GROMACS .gro file of C-alpha atoms in nm:
model
  299
    1UNK     CA    1   0.023  -0.017  -0.005
    2UNK     CA    2   0.237   0.264  -0.121
    3UNK     CA    3   0.544   0.118   0.071
    4UNK     CA    4   0.688  -0.189  -0.093
    5UNK     CA    5   1.024  -0.311  -0.098
    6UNK     CA    6   1.140  -0.236  -0.460
    7UNK     CA    7   1.200  -0.493  -0.680
    8UNK     CA    8   1.575  -0.488  -0.711
    9UNK     CA    9   1.587  -0.612  -1.089
   10UNK     CA   10   1.310  -0.314  -1.178
   11UNK     CA   11   1.459   0.028  -1.108
   12UNK     CA   12   1.280   0.242  -1.398
   13UNK     CA   13   0.883   0.201  -1.465
   14UNK     CA   14   0.772   0.315  -1.801
   15UNK     CA   15   0.419   0.428  -1.825
   16UNK     CA   16   0.235   0.434  -2.158
   17UNK     CA   17  -0.017   0.662  -2.110
   18UNK     CA   18  -0.004   0.927  -1.827
   19UNK     CA   19  -0.308   1.067  -1.756
   20UNK     CA   20  -0.494   1.102  -1.365
   21UNK     CA   21  -0.495   0.743  -1.276
   22UNK     CA   22  -0.133   0.701  -1.379
   23UNK     CA   23   0.034   1.012  -1.273
   24UNK     CA   24  -0.081   0.903  -0.900
   25UNK     CA   25   0.042   0.554  -0.964
   26UNK     CA   26   0.373   0.701  -1.081
   27UNK     CA   27   0.373   0.938  -0.766
   28UNK     CA   28   0.341   0.589  -0.504
   29UNK     CA   29   0.610   0.403  -0.743
   30UNK     CA   30   0.828   0.694  -0.683
   31UNK     CA   31   0.784   0.707  -0.324
   32UNK     CA   32   0.850   0.343  -0.346
   33UNK     CA   33   1.223   0.415  -0.500
   34UNK     CA   34   1.115   0.369  -0.841
   35UNK     CA   35   1.214   0.586  -1.123
   36UNK     CA   36   0.940   0.688  -1.364
   37UNK     CA   37   0.934   0.785  -1.751
   38UNK     CA   38   0.649   0.781  -1.966
   39UNK     CA   39   0.528   0.832  -2.310
   40UNK     CA   40   0.200   1.088  -2.349
   41UNK     CA   41   0.079   1.140  -2.710
   42UNK     CA   42   0.013   1.497  -2.624
   43UNK     CA   43   0.378   1.524  -2.524
   44UNK     CA   44   0.251   1.688  -2.167
   45UNK     CA   45   0.170   1.610  -1.820
   46UNK     CA   46   0.037   1.800  -1.524
   47UNK     CA   47   0.323   1.739  -1.285
   48UNK     CA   48   0.728   1.809  -1.358
   49UNK     CA   49   0.854   1.481  -1.230
   50UNK     CA   50   0.869   1.239  -1.526
   51UNK     CA   51   1.056   1.210  -1.807
   52UNK     CA   52   0.839   1.217  -2.093
   53UNK     CA   53   0.991   1.003  -2.400
   54UNK     CA   54   0.848   1.052  -2.795
   55UNK     CA   55   0.758   0.715  -2.807
   56UNK     CA   56   0.620   0.390  -2.677
   57UNK     CA   57   0.941   0.239  -2.803
   58UNK     CA   58   1.172   0.475  -2.679
   59UNK     CA   59   1.033   0.400  -2.325
   60UNK     CA   60   1.022   0.022  -2.345
   61UNK     CA   61   1.423   0.093  -2.441
   62UNK     CA   62   1.492   0.259  -2.152
   63UNK     CA   63   1.244   0.070  -1.897
   64UNK     CA   64   1.247  -0.217  -1.676
   65UNK     CA   65   0.907  -0.282  -1.640
   66UNK     CA   66   0.598  -0.080  -1.856
   67UNK     CA   67   0.278  -0.006  -1.743
   68UNK     CA   68   0.026   0.068  -1.970
   69UNK     CA   69  -0.255   0.279  -1.905
   70UNK     CA   70  -0.446   0.393  -2.196
   71UNK     CA   71  -0.836   0.458  -2.275
   72UNK     CA   72  -0.957   0.215  -2.568
   73UNK     CA   73  -0.878  -0.062  -2.788
   74UNK     CA   74  -0.759   0.159  -3.068
   75UNK     CA   75  -0.515   0.341  -2.821
   76UNK     CA   76  -0.365  -0.009  -2.695
   77UNK     CA   77  -0.317  -0.111  -3.041
   78UNK     CA   78  -0.110   0.211  -3.203
   79UNK     CA   79   0.100   0.213  -2.853
   80UNK     CA   80   0.186  -0.186  -2.874
   81UNK     CA   81   0.224  -0.236  -3.252
   82UNK     CA   82   0.455  -0.087  -3.487
   83UNK     CA   83   0.825   0.015  -3.563
   84UNK     CA   84   0.739   0.294  -3.263
   85UNK     CA   85   0.541   0.068  -3.061
   86UNK     CA   86   0.620  -0.126  -2.704
   87UNK     CA   87   0.711  -0.447  -2.859
   88UNK     CA   88   0.947  -0.288  -3.097
   89UNK     CA   89   1.199  -0.156  -2.778
   90UNK     CA   90   1.104  -0.416  -2.545
   91UNK     CA   91   1.394  -0.665  -2.421
   92UNK     CA   92   1.307  -1.086  -2.420
   93UNK     CA   93   1.148  -1.141  -2.084
   94UNK     CA   94   1.059  -0.771  -1.981
   95UNK     CA   95   0.751  -0.771  -1.804
   96UNK     CA   96   0.434  -0.530  -1.977
   97UNK     CA   97   0.152  -0.472  -1.718
   98UNK     CA   98  -0.169  -0.340  -1.914
   99UNK     CA   99  -0.379  -0.179  -1.636
  100UNK     CA  100  -0.605  -0.011  -1.927
  101UNK     CA  101  -0.955  -0.154  -1.929
  102UNK     CA  102  -1.000  -0.334  -2.291
  103UNK     CA  103  -1.208  -0.579  -2.438
  104UNK     CA  104  -1.076  -0.941  -2.407
  105UNK     CA  105  -1.014  -0.946  -2.761
  106UNK     CA  106  -0.769  -0.669  -2.747
  107UNK     CA  107  -0.616  -0.851  -2.412
  108UNK     CA  108  -0.591  -1.170  -2.636
  109UNK     CA  109  -0.426  -0.974  -2.926
  110UNK     CA  110  -0.177  -0.821  -2.626
  111UNK     CA  111  -0.112  -1.148  -2.508
  112UNK     CA  112  -0.042  -1.324  -2.843
  113UNK     CA  113   0.197  -1.024  -2.954
  114UNK     CA  114   0.387  -1.050  -2.605
  115UNK     CA  115   0.467  -1.409  -2.687
  116UNK     CA  116   0.587  -1.357  -3.035
  117UNK     CA  117   0.818  -1.088  -2.881
  118UNK     CA  118   0.930  -1.310  -2.572
  119UNK     CA  119   0.776  -1.050  -2.343
  120UNK     CA  120   0.561  -1.134  -2.057
  121UNK     CA  121   0.208  -0.950  -2.041
  122UNK     CA  122  -0.020  -0.932  -1.755
  123UNK     CA  123  -0.342  -0.781  -1.808
  124UNK     CA  124  -0.394  -0.615  -1.470
  125UNK     CA  125  -0.644  -0.337  -1.470
  126UNK     CA  126  -0.733  -0.165  -1.130
  127UNK     CA  127  -1.069  -0.111  -0.936
  128UNK     CA  128  -1.070   0.231  -0.741
  129UNK     CA  129  -1.108   0.583  -0.889
  130UNK     CA  130  -0.857   0.878  -0.809
  131UNK     CA  131  -0.899   0.872  -0.452
  132UNK     CA  132  -0.744   0.509  -0.409
  133UNK     CA  133  -0.499   0.594  -0.658
  134UNK     CA  134  -0.389   0.859  -0.477
  135UNK     CA  135  -0.373   0.702  -0.156
  136UNK     CA  136  -0.212   0.398  -0.293
  137UNK     CA  137  -0.542   0.164  -0.204
  138UNK     CA  138  -0.640   0.030  -0.552
  139UNK     CA  139  -0.751  -0.331  -0.602
  140UNK     CA  140  -0.545  -0.485  -0.894
  141UNK     CA  141  -0.717  -0.715  -1.083
  142UNK     CA  142  -0.464  -0.964  -1.282
  143UNK     CA  143  -0.440  -1.213  -1.503
  144UNK     CA  144  -0.159  -1.435  -1.621
  145UNK     CA  145   0.075  -1.675  -1.561
  146UNK     CA  146   0.139  -1.748  -1.174
  147UNK     CA  147   0.530  -1.658  -1.178
  148UNK     CA  148   0.484  -1.352  -1.369
  149UNK     CA  149   0.236  -1.242  -1.125
  150UNK     CA  150   0.507  -1.283  -0.863
  151UNK     CA  151   0.764  -1.138  -1.032
  152UNK     CA  152   0.520  -0.775  -1.097
  153UNK     CA  153   0.388  -0.812  -0.709
  154UNK     CA  154   0.669  -0.569  -0.541
  155UNK     CA  155   0.540  -0.320  -0.821
  156UNK     CA  156   0.168  -0.397  -0.761
  157UNK     CA  157   0.210  -0.342  -0.411
  158UNK     CA  158   0.355  -0.036  -0.387
  159UNK     CA  159   0.027   0.084  -0.598
  160UNK     CA  160  -0.250  -0.116  -0.421
  161UNK     CA  161  -0.406  -0.260  -0.117
  162UNK     CA  162  -0.480  -0.596  -0.225
  163UNK     CA  163  -0.381  -0.795  -0.560
  164UNK     CA  164  -0.621  -1.044  -0.680
  165UNK     CA  165  -0.498  -1.280  -0.913
  166UNK     CA  166  -0.786  -1.380  -1.115
  167UNK     CA  167  -0.673  -1.675  -1.324
  168UNK     CA  168  -0.457  -1.674  -1.684
  169UNK     CA  169  -0.446  -1.401  -1.906
  170UNK     CA  170  -0.770  -1.237  -1.997
  171UNK     CA  171  -0.928  -1.328  -1.663
  172UNK     CA  172  -0.795  -0.922  -1.521
  173UNK     CA  173  -1.010  -0.800  -1.787
  174UNK     CA  174  -1.310  -1.002  -1.765
  175UNK     CA  175  -1.304  -0.920  -1.382
  176UNK     CA  176  -1.302  -0.558  -1.422
  177UNK     CA  177  -1.572  -0.558  -1.672
  178UNK     CA  178  -1.775  -0.728  -1.383
  179UNK     CA  179  -1.672  -0.470  -1.143
  180UNK     CA  180  -1.741  -0.205  -1.359
  181UNK     CA  181  -2.079  -0.339  -1.475
  182UNK     CA  182  -2.191  -0.343  -1.124
  183UNK     CA  183  -2.085   0.021  -1.052
  184UNK     CA  184  -2.257   0.143  -1.350
  185UNK     CA  185  -2.591  -0.058  -1.307
  186UNK     CA  186  -2.596  -0.005  -0.929
  187UNK     CA  187  -2.550   0.403  -0.981
  188UNK     CA  188  -2.859   0.396  -1.235
  189UNK     CA  189  -3.113   0.201  -0.976
  190UNK     CA  190  -2.935   0.487  -0.718
  191UNK     CA  191  -3.032   0.762  -1.011
  192UNK     CA  192  -3.382   0.625  -1.053
  193UNK     CA  193  -3.409   0.615  -0.676
  194UNK     CA  194  -3.327   0.949  -0.684
  195UNK     CA  195  -3.590   1.040  -0.975
  196UNK     CA  196  -3.887   0.897  -0.746
  197UNK     CA  197  -3.787   1.093  -0.435
  198UNK     CA  198  -3.796   1.404  -0.632
  199UNK     CA  199  -4.100   1.352  -0.862
  200UNK     CA  200  -4.282   1.219  -0.538
  201UNK     CA  201  -4.253   1.552  -0.393
  202UNK     CA  202  -3.950   1.460  -0.095
  203UNK     CA  203  -3.729   1.804  -0.019
  204UNK     CA  204  -3.431   1.762  -0.237
  205UNK     CA  205  -3.160   1.770   0.034
  206UNK     CA  206  -3.342   1.580   0.244
  207UNK     CA  207  -3.374   1.299   0.005
  208UNK     CA  208  -2.985   1.324  -0.051
  209UNK     CA  209  -2.909   1.345   0.324
  210UNK     CA  210  -3.100   1.054   0.393
  211UNK     CA  211  -2.934   0.829   0.127
  212UNK     CA  212  -2.589   0.921   0.236
  213UNK     CA  213  -2.675   0.750   0.578
  214UNK     CA  214  -2.821   0.446   0.477
  215UNK     CA  215  -2.642   0.131   0.442
  216UNK     CA  216  -2.787   0.017   0.112
  217UNK     CA  217  -2.583   0.289  -0.020
  218UNK     CA  218  -2.168   0.163  -0.113
  219UNK     CA  219  -1.952   0.470   0.032
  220UNK     CA  220  -1.858   0.497  -0.375
  221UNK     CA  221  -2.194   0.546  -0.475
  222UNK     CA  222  -2.220   0.795  -0.166
  223UNK     CA  223  -1.945   1.008  -0.324
  224UNK     CA  224  -2.149   1.017  -0.643
  225UNK     CA  225  -2.473   1.132  -0.475
  226UNK     CA  226  -2.270   1.415  -0.303
  227UNK     CA  227  -2.158   1.540  -0.628
  228UNK     CA  228  -2.480   1.533  -0.745
  229UNK     CA  229  -2.620   1.730  -0.451
  230UNK     CA  230  -2.389   2.012  -0.523
  231UNK     CA  231  -2.448   1.963  -0.884
  232UNK     CA  232  -2.075   1.938  -0.972
  233UNK     CA  233  -1.923   1.652  -1.096
  234UNK     CA  234  -1.550   1.642  -1.090
  235UNK     CA  235  -1.394   1.352  -1.306
  236UNK     CA  236  -1.275   1.106  -1.069
  237UNK     CA  237  -1.372   0.853  -1.361
  238UNK     CA  238  -1.507   1.009  -1.671
  239UNK     CA  239  -1.871   0.917  -1.825
  240UNK     CA  240  -1.701   0.882  -2.165
  241UNK     CA  241  -1.503   0.593  -2.019
  242UNK     CA  242  -1.756   0.439  -1.805
  243UNK     CA  243  -1.967   0.479  -2.126
  244UNK     CA  244  -1.744   0.296  -2.296
  245UNK     CA  245  -1.696   0.020  -2.038
  246UNK     CA  246  -2.064  -0.082  -2.029
  247UNK     CA  247  -2.037  -0.133  -2.438
  248UNK     CA  248  -1.725  -0.351  -2.375
  249UNK     CA  249  -1.929  -0.565  -2.101
  250UNK     CA  250  -2.273  -0.565  -2.315
  251UNK     CA  251  -2.060  -0.681  -2.607
  252UNK     CA  252  -1.885  -0.958  -2.483
  253UNK     CA  253  -2.193  -1.059  -2.251
  254UNK     CA  254  -2.363  -1.148  -2.577
  255UNK     CA  255  -2.067  -1.315  -2.709
  256UNK     CA  256  -2.074  -1.567  -2.415
  257UNK     CA  257  -2.455  -1.555  -2.368
  258UNK     CA  258  -2.483  -1.386  -2.027
  259UNK     CA  259  -2.824  -1.245  -1.955
  260UNK     CA  260  -2.784  -0.906  -1.824
  261UNK     CA  261  -3.097  -0.676  -1.880
  262UNK     CA  262  -3.007  -0.465  -1.611
  263UNK     CA  263  -2.694  -0.390  -1.690
  264UNK     CA  264  -2.799  -0.308  -2.063
  265UNK     CA  265  -3.036  -0.058  -1.923
  266UNK     CA  266  -2.758   0.096  -1.721
  267UNK     CA  267  -2.538   0.107  -2.048
  268UNK     CA  268  -2.813   0.288  -2.254
  269UNK     CA  269  -2.877   0.532  -1.987
  270UNK     CA  270  -2.492   0.607  -1.953
  271UNK     CA  271  -2.503   0.653  -2.320
  272UNK     CA  272  -2.726   0.919  -2.304
  273UNK     CA  273  -2.538   1.073  -1.989
  274UNK     CA  274  -2.230   1.094  -2.199
  275UNK     CA  275  -2.357   1.296  -2.488
  276UNK     CA  276  -2.421   1.580  -2.222
  277UNK     CA  277  -2.109   1.507  -1.919
  278UNK     CA  278  -1.866   1.354  -2.109
  279UNK     CA  279  -1.561   1.469  -1.939
  280UNK     CA  280  -1.761   1.485  -1.644
  281UNK     CA  281  -1.757   1.197  -1.338
  282UNK     CA  282  -1.971   0.909  -1.443
  283UNK     CA  283  -2.201   0.995  -1.147
  284UNK     CA  284  -2.338   1.325  -1.349
  285UNK     CA  285  -2.611   0.998  -1.457
  286UNK     CA  286  -2.766   1.127  -1.150
  287UNK     CA  287  -2.756   1.502  -1.265
  288UNK     CA  288  -2.856   1.447  -1.623
  289UNK     CA  289  -3.189   1.235  -1.479
  290UNK     CA  290  -3.270   1.520  -1.223
  291UNK     CA  291  -3.238   1.773  -1.500
  292UNK     CA  292  -3.478   1.572  -1.724
  293UNK     CA  293  -3.749   1.653  -1.440
  294UNK     CA  294  -3.615   1.973  -1.312
  295UNK     CA  295  -3.506   2.176  -1.644
  296UNK     CA  296  -3.462   2.546  -1.470
  297UNK     CA  297  -3.190   2.355  -1.236
  298UNK     CA  298  -2.831   2.354  -1.384
  299UNK     CA  299  -2.648   1.978  -1.324
   0.00000   0.00000   0.00000
């Protein structure tokens, strides 16, 4: 939980993608004694302690271990493949930890490319938002070979409170979709409850204050309710990413024949919220629903 001993075979960690979550992971890894370098497509970062390099290949050439933290399948493919991609610069035996939330198909493609280049690949998406990343209290959901998970453990321990080895390659990705599907579907139900209460004439602050106290609402969703009560949604987890993840879940659920009508409805609700609040936190779904019945109130 941010205080793990440094893996002596890993001194420099290279990030591919260095946004809000990765910056916070990088800060905890730096506290644990690692040097951090990164590739950012824009060439800019919100902090000044990390050396930025021009390509994923350049990062792989200088790093002992790679952490990929990109928004979607297309960004993962761009980062990994081609003459300037990760595998063009990675050395045999190097570990690549893909913390991105992507499709099972993208995870399989990355694993296959890793084998072709003699590079060890783990799918290791995290459960948690920016507050957990800040405190080094993420839960890492890892798929891959047990020996590779053990090799990555000191690095994972520096950014997390728990490491779940979910199974072989791809298992971490699938477990992350389960977690995010539950998050999204639960938020939709919370939003519907809020809308019923308002339509039924309950005082707005009384409603929100009561929901902040009851055990049936998780601490995570209580944070979303507090933001909705204030009418401000700073992006701990942007709606565009949650909407993307719900779409991935529905697609793969169709492929495996899973019955998920509640999650399908939530995916549609979040797609609607995404039109209005793409870069706001996904808790803005509550605000979008509230706006639909109280058009004079900003949300």
